[in-house]
PDB file of C-alpha atoms in Angstrom:
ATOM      1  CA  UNK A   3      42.811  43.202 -16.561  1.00 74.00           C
ATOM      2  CA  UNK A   4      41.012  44.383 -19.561  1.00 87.00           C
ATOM      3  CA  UNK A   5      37.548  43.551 -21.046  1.00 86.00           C
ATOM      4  CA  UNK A   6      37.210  42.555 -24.364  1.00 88.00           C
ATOM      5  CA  UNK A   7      33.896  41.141 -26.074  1.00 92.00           C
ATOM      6  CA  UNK A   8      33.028  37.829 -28.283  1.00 93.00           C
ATOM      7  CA  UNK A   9      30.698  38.148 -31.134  1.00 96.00           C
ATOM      8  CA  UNK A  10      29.304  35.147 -31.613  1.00 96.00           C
ATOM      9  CA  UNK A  11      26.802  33.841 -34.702  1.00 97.00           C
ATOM     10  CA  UNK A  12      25.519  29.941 -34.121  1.00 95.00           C
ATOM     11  CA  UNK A  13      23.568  29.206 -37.197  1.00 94.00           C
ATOM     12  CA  UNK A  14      20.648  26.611 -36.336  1.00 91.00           C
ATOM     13  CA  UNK A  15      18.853  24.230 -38.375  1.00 88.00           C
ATOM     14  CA  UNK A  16      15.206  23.777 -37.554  1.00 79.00           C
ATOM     15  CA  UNK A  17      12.870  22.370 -35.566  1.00 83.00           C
ATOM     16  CA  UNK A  18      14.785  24.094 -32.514  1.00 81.00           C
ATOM     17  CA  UNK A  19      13.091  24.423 -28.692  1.00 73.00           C
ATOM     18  CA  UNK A  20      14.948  25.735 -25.634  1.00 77.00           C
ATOM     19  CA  UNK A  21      11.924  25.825 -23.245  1.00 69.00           C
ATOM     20  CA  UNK A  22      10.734  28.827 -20.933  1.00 58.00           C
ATOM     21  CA  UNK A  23      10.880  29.082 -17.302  1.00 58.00           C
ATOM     22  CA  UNK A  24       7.583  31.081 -17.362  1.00 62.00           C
ATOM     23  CA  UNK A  25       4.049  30.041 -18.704  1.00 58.00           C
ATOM     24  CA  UNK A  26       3.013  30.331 -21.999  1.00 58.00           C
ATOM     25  CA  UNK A  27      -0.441  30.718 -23.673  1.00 61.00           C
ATOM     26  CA  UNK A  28      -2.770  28.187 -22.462  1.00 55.00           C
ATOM     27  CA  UNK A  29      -2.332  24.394 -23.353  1.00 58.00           C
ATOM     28  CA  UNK A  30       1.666  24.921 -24.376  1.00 64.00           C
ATOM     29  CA  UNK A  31       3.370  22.321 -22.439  1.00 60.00           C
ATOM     30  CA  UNK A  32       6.993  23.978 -23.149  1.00 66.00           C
ATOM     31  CA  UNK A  33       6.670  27.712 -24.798  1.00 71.00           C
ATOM     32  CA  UNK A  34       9.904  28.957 -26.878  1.00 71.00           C
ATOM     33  CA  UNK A  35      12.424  31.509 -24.037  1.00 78.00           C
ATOM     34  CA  UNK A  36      11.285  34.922 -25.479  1.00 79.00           C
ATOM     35  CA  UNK A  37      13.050  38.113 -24.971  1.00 81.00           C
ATOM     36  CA  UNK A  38      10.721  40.737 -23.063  1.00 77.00           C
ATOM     37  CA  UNK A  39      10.925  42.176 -27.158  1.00 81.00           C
ATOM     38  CA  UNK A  40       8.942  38.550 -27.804  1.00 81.00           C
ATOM     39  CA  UNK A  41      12.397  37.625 -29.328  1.00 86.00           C
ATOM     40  CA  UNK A  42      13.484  34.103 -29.408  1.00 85.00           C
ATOM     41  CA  UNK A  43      16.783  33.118 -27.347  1.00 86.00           C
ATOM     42  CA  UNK A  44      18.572  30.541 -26.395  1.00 89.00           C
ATOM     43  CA  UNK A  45      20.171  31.541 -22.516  1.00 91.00           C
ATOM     44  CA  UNK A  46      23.391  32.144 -22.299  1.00 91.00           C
ATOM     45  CA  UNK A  47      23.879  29.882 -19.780  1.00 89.00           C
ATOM     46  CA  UNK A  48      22.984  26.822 -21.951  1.00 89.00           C
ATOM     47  CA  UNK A  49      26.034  27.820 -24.421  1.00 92.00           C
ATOM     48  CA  UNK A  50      28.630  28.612 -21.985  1.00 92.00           C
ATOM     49  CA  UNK A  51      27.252  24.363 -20.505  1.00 89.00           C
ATOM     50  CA  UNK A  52      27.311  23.745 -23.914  1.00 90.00           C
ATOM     51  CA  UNK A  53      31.078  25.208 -24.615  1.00 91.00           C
ATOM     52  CA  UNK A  54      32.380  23.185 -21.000  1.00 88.00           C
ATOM     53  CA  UNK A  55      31.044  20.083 -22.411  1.00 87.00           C
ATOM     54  CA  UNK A  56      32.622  20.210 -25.632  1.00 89.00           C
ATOM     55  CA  UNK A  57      36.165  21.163 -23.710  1.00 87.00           C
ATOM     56  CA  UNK A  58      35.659  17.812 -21.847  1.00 84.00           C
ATOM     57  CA  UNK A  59      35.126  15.855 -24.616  1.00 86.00           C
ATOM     58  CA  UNK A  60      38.224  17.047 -27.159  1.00 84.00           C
ATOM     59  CA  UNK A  61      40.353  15.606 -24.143  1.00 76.00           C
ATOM     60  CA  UNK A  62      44.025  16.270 -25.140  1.00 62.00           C
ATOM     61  CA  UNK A  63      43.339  18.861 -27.611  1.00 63.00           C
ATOM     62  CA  UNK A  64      41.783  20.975 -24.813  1.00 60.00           C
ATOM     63  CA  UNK A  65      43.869  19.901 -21.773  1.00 64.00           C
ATOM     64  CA  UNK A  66      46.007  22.980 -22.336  1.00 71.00           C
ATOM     65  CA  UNK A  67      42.898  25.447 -21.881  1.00 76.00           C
ATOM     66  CA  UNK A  68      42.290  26.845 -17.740  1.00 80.00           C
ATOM     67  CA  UNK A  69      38.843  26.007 -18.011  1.00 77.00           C
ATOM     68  CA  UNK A  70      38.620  26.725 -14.610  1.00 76.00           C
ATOM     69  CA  UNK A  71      39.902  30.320 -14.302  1.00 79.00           C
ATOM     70  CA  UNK A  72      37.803  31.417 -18.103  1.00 84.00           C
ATOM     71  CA  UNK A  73      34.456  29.840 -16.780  1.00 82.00           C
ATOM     72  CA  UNK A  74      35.044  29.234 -12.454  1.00 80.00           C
ATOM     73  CA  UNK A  75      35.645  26.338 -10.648  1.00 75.00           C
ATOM     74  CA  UNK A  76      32.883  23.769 -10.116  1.00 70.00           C
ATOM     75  CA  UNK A  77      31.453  23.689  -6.461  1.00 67.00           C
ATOM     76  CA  UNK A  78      31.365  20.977  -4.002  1.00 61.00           C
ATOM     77  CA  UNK A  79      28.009  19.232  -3.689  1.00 63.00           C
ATOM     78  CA  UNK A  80      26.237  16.159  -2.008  1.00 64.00           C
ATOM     79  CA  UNK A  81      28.422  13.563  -4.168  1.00 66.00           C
ATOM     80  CA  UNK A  82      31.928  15.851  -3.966  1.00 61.00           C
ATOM     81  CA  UNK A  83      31.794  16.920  -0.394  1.00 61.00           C
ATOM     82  CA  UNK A  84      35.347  16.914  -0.240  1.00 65.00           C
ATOM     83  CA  UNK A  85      35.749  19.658  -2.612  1.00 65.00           C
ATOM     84  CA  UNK A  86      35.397  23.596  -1.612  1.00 65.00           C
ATOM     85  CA  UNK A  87      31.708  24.673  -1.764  1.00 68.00           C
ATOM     86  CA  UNK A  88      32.780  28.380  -1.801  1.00 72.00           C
ATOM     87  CA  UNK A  89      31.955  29.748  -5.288  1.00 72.00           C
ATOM     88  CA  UNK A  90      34.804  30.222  -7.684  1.00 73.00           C
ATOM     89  CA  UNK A  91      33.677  33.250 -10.443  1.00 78.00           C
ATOM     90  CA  UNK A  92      35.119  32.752 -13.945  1.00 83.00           C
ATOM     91  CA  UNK A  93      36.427  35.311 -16.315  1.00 84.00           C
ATOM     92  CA  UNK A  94      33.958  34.980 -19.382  1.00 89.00           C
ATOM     93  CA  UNK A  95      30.635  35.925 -18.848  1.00 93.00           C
ATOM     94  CA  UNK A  96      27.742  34.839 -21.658  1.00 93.00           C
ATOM     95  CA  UNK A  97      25.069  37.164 -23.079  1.00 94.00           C
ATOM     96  CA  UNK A  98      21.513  35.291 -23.987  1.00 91.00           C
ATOM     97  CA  UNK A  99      21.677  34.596 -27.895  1.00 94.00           C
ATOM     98  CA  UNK A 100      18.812  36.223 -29.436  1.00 91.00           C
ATOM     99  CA  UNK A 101      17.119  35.471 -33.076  1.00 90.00           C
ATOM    100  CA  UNK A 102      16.449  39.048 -33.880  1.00 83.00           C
ATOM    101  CA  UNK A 103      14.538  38.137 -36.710  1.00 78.00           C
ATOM    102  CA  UNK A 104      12.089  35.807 -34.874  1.00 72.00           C
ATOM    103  CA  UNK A 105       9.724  38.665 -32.767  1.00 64.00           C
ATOM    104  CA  UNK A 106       6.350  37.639 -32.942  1.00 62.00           C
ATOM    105  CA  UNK A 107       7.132  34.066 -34.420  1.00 64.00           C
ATOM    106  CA  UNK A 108       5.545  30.992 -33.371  1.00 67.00           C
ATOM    107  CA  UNK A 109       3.882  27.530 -34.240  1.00 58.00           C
ATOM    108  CA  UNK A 110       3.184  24.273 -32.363  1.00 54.00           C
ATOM    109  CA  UNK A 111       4.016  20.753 -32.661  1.00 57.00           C
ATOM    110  CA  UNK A 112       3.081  17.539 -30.934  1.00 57.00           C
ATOM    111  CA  UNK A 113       4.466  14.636 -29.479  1.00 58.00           C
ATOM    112  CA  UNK A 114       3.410  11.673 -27.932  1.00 59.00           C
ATOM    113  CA  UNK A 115       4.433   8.598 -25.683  1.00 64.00           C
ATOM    114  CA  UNK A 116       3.002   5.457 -27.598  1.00 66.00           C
ATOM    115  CA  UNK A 117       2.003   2.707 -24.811  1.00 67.00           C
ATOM    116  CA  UNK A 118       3.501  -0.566 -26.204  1.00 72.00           C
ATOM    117  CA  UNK A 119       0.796  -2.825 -25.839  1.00 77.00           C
ATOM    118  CA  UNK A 120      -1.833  -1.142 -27.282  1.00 71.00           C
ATOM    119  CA  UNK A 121      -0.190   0.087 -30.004  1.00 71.00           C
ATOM    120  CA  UNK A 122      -1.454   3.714 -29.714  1.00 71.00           C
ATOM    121  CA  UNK A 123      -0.895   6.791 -27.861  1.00 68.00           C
ATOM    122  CA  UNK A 124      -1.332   6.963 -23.705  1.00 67.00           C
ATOM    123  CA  UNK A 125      -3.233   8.306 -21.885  1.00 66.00           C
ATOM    124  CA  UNK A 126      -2.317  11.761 -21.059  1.00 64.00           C
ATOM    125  CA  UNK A 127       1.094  11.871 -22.911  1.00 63.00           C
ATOM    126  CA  UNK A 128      -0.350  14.322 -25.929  1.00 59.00           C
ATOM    127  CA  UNK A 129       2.501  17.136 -25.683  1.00 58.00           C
ATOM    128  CA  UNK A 130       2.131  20.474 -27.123  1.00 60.00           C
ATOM    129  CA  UNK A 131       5.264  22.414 -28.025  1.00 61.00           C
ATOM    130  CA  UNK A 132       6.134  25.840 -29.353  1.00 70.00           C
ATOM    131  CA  UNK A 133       8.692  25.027 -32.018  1.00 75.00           C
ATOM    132  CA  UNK A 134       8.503  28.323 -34.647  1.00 79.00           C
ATOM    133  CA  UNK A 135      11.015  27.375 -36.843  1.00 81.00           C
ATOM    134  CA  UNK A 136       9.743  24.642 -39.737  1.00 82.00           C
ATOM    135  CA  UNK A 137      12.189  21.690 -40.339  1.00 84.00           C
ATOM    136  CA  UNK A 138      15.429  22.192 -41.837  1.00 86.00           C
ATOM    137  CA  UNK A 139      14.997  26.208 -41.174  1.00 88.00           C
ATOM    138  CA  UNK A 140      18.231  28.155 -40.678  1.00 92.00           C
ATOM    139  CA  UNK A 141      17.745  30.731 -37.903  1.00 90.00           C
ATOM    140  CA  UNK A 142      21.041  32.688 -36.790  1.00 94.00           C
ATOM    141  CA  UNK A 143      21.287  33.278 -32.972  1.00 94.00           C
ATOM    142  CA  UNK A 144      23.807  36.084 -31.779  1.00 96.00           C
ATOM    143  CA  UNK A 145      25.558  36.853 -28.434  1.00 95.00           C
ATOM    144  CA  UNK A 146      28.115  38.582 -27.026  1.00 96.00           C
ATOM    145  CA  UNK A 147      30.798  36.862 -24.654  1.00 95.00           C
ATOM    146  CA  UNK A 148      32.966  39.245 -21.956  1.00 94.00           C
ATOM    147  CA  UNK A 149      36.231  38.232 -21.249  1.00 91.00           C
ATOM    148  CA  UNK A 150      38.680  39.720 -18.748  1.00 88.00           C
ATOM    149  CA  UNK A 151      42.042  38.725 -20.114  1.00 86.00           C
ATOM    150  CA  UNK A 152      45.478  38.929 -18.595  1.00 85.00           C
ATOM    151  CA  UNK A 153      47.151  40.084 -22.147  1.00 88.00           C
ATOM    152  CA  UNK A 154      46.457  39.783 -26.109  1.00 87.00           C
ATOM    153  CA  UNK A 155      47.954  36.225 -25.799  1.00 89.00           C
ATOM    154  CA  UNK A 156      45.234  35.183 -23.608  1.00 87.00           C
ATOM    155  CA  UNK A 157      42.883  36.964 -25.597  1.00 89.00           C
ATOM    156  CA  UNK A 158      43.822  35.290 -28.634  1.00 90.00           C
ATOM    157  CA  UNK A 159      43.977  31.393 -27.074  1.00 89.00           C
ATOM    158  CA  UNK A 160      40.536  32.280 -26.044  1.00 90.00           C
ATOM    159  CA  UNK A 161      39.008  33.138 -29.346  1.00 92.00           C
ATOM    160  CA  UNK A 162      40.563  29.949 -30.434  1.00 91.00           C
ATOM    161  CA  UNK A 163      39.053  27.785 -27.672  1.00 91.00           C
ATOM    162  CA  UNK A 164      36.022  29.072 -27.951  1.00 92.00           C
ATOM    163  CA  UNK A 165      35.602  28.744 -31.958  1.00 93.00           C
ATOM    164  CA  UNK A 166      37.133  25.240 -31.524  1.00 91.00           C
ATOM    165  CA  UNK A 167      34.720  24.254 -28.299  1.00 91.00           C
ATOM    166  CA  UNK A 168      31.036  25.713 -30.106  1.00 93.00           C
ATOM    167  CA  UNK A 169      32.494  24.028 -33.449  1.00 93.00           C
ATOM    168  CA  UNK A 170      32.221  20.408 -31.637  1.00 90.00           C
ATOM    169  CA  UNK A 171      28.961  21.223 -30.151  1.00 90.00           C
ATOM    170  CA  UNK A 172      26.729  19.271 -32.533  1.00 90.00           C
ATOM    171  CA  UNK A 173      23.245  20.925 -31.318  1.00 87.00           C
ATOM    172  CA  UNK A 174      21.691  23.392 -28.772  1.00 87.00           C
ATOM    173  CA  UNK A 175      18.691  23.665 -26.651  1.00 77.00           C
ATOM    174  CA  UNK A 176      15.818  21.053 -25.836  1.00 66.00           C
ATOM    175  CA  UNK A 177      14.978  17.832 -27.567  1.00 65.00           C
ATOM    176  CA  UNK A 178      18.641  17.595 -29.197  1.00 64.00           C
ATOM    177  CA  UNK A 179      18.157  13.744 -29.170  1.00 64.00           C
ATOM    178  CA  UNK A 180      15.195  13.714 -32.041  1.00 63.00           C
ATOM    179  CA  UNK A 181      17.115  15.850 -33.818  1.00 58.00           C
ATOM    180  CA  UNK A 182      16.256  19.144 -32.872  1.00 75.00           C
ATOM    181  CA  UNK A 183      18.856  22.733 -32.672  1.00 78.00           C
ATOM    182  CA  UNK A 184      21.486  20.863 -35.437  1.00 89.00           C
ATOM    183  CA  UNK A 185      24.371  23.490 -35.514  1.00 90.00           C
ATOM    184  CA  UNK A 186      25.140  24.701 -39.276  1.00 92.00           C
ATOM    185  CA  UNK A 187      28.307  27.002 -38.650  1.00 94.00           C
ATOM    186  CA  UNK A 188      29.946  29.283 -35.952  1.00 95.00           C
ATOM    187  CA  UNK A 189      31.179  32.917 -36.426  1.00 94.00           C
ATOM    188  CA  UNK A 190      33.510  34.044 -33.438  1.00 93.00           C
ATOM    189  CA  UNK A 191      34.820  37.409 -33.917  1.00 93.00           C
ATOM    190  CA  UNK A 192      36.684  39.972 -31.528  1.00 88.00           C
ATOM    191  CA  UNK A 193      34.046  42.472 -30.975  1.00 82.00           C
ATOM    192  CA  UNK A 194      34.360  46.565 -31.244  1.00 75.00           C
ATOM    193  CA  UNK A 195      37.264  47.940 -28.470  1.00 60.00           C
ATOM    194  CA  UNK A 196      39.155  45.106 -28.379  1.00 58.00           C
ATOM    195  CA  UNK A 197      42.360  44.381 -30.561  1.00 51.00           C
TER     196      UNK A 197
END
């Protein structure tokens, strides 16, 4: 098999979140993932969920992609304890997408949970979070994706199902429900060494 690489561009509109696992300064409820370069990211991880997803919910257009061989087969669990619990790798592996632009970047906003009767906010639901980009802000995220492929066919369907799957995705990262990480386009290009 042969490794070839996935340059991918998601272009973000603003406010956009995907929340650390480690602190951040003090009184940040959820701090921005940051690079150890102070970079903004979103994991790679959360695109490659985010790609699955969107393969699940084309249905019939993506029926003819082996999900399971490009990204491993799901492991058995509590509910699905009939299934094999012995992991199953994949063949495309994800690089973090990093805002290259965004080092040293940041800003806060607030939330809060209103309590219904009163009409005003509750007690102890003042949120602070890092959100650095201003609303309707373009910021361009970039990653690489490895893929070991069995032949330039495979290669090829792959490209496809990826710039198909990230196309449907309609936002990334944290708070996606108020409106937050709206995707603007998707660049998917074979990357240098591959043909």
């Amino acid at each position: 098999m042969k490794i070839s690489s996935i340059k991918v561009k998601l272009t973000l509109q603003g406010p956009i979140l995907t929340g650390a696992t480690n602190p951040g300064f003090l009184g940040i409820d959820t701090p921005f993932a940051r690079t150890l370069a102070k970079e903004l990211y979103l994991p790679g991880t959360l695109v490659k969920g985010k790609l699955r997803q969107a393969w699940r919910a084309l249905g019939g257009l993506s029926a003819s992609f082996p999900t399971d061989s490009w990204f491993g087969a799901p492991a058995g669990n509590a509910t699905h304890l009939d299934q094999n619990f012995d992991p199953v790798r994949g063949r495309a592996h994800f690089s973090d997408f990093v805002d290259s632009a965004s080092a040293g970047k940041s800003a806060l906003r607030s939330r809060i949970k209103m309590d219904e009767c009163r009409g005003s906010a509750a007690d102890g639901m003042l949120q602070l979070l890092e959100s650095p980009y201003a609303s309707g802000e373009r910021a361009v995220f970039e990653g690489t994706i490895y893929f070991f492929e069995r032949d330039a066919e495979e290669r090829a369907a792959f490209l496809d199902a990826v710039r198909l799957g990230l196309s449907a995705v309609p936002s990334f990262g944290a708070e996606r429900g108020i409106g937050f990480g709206r995707l603007c386009s998707v660049q998917a290009e074979m990357g240098p060494g591959t043909s």
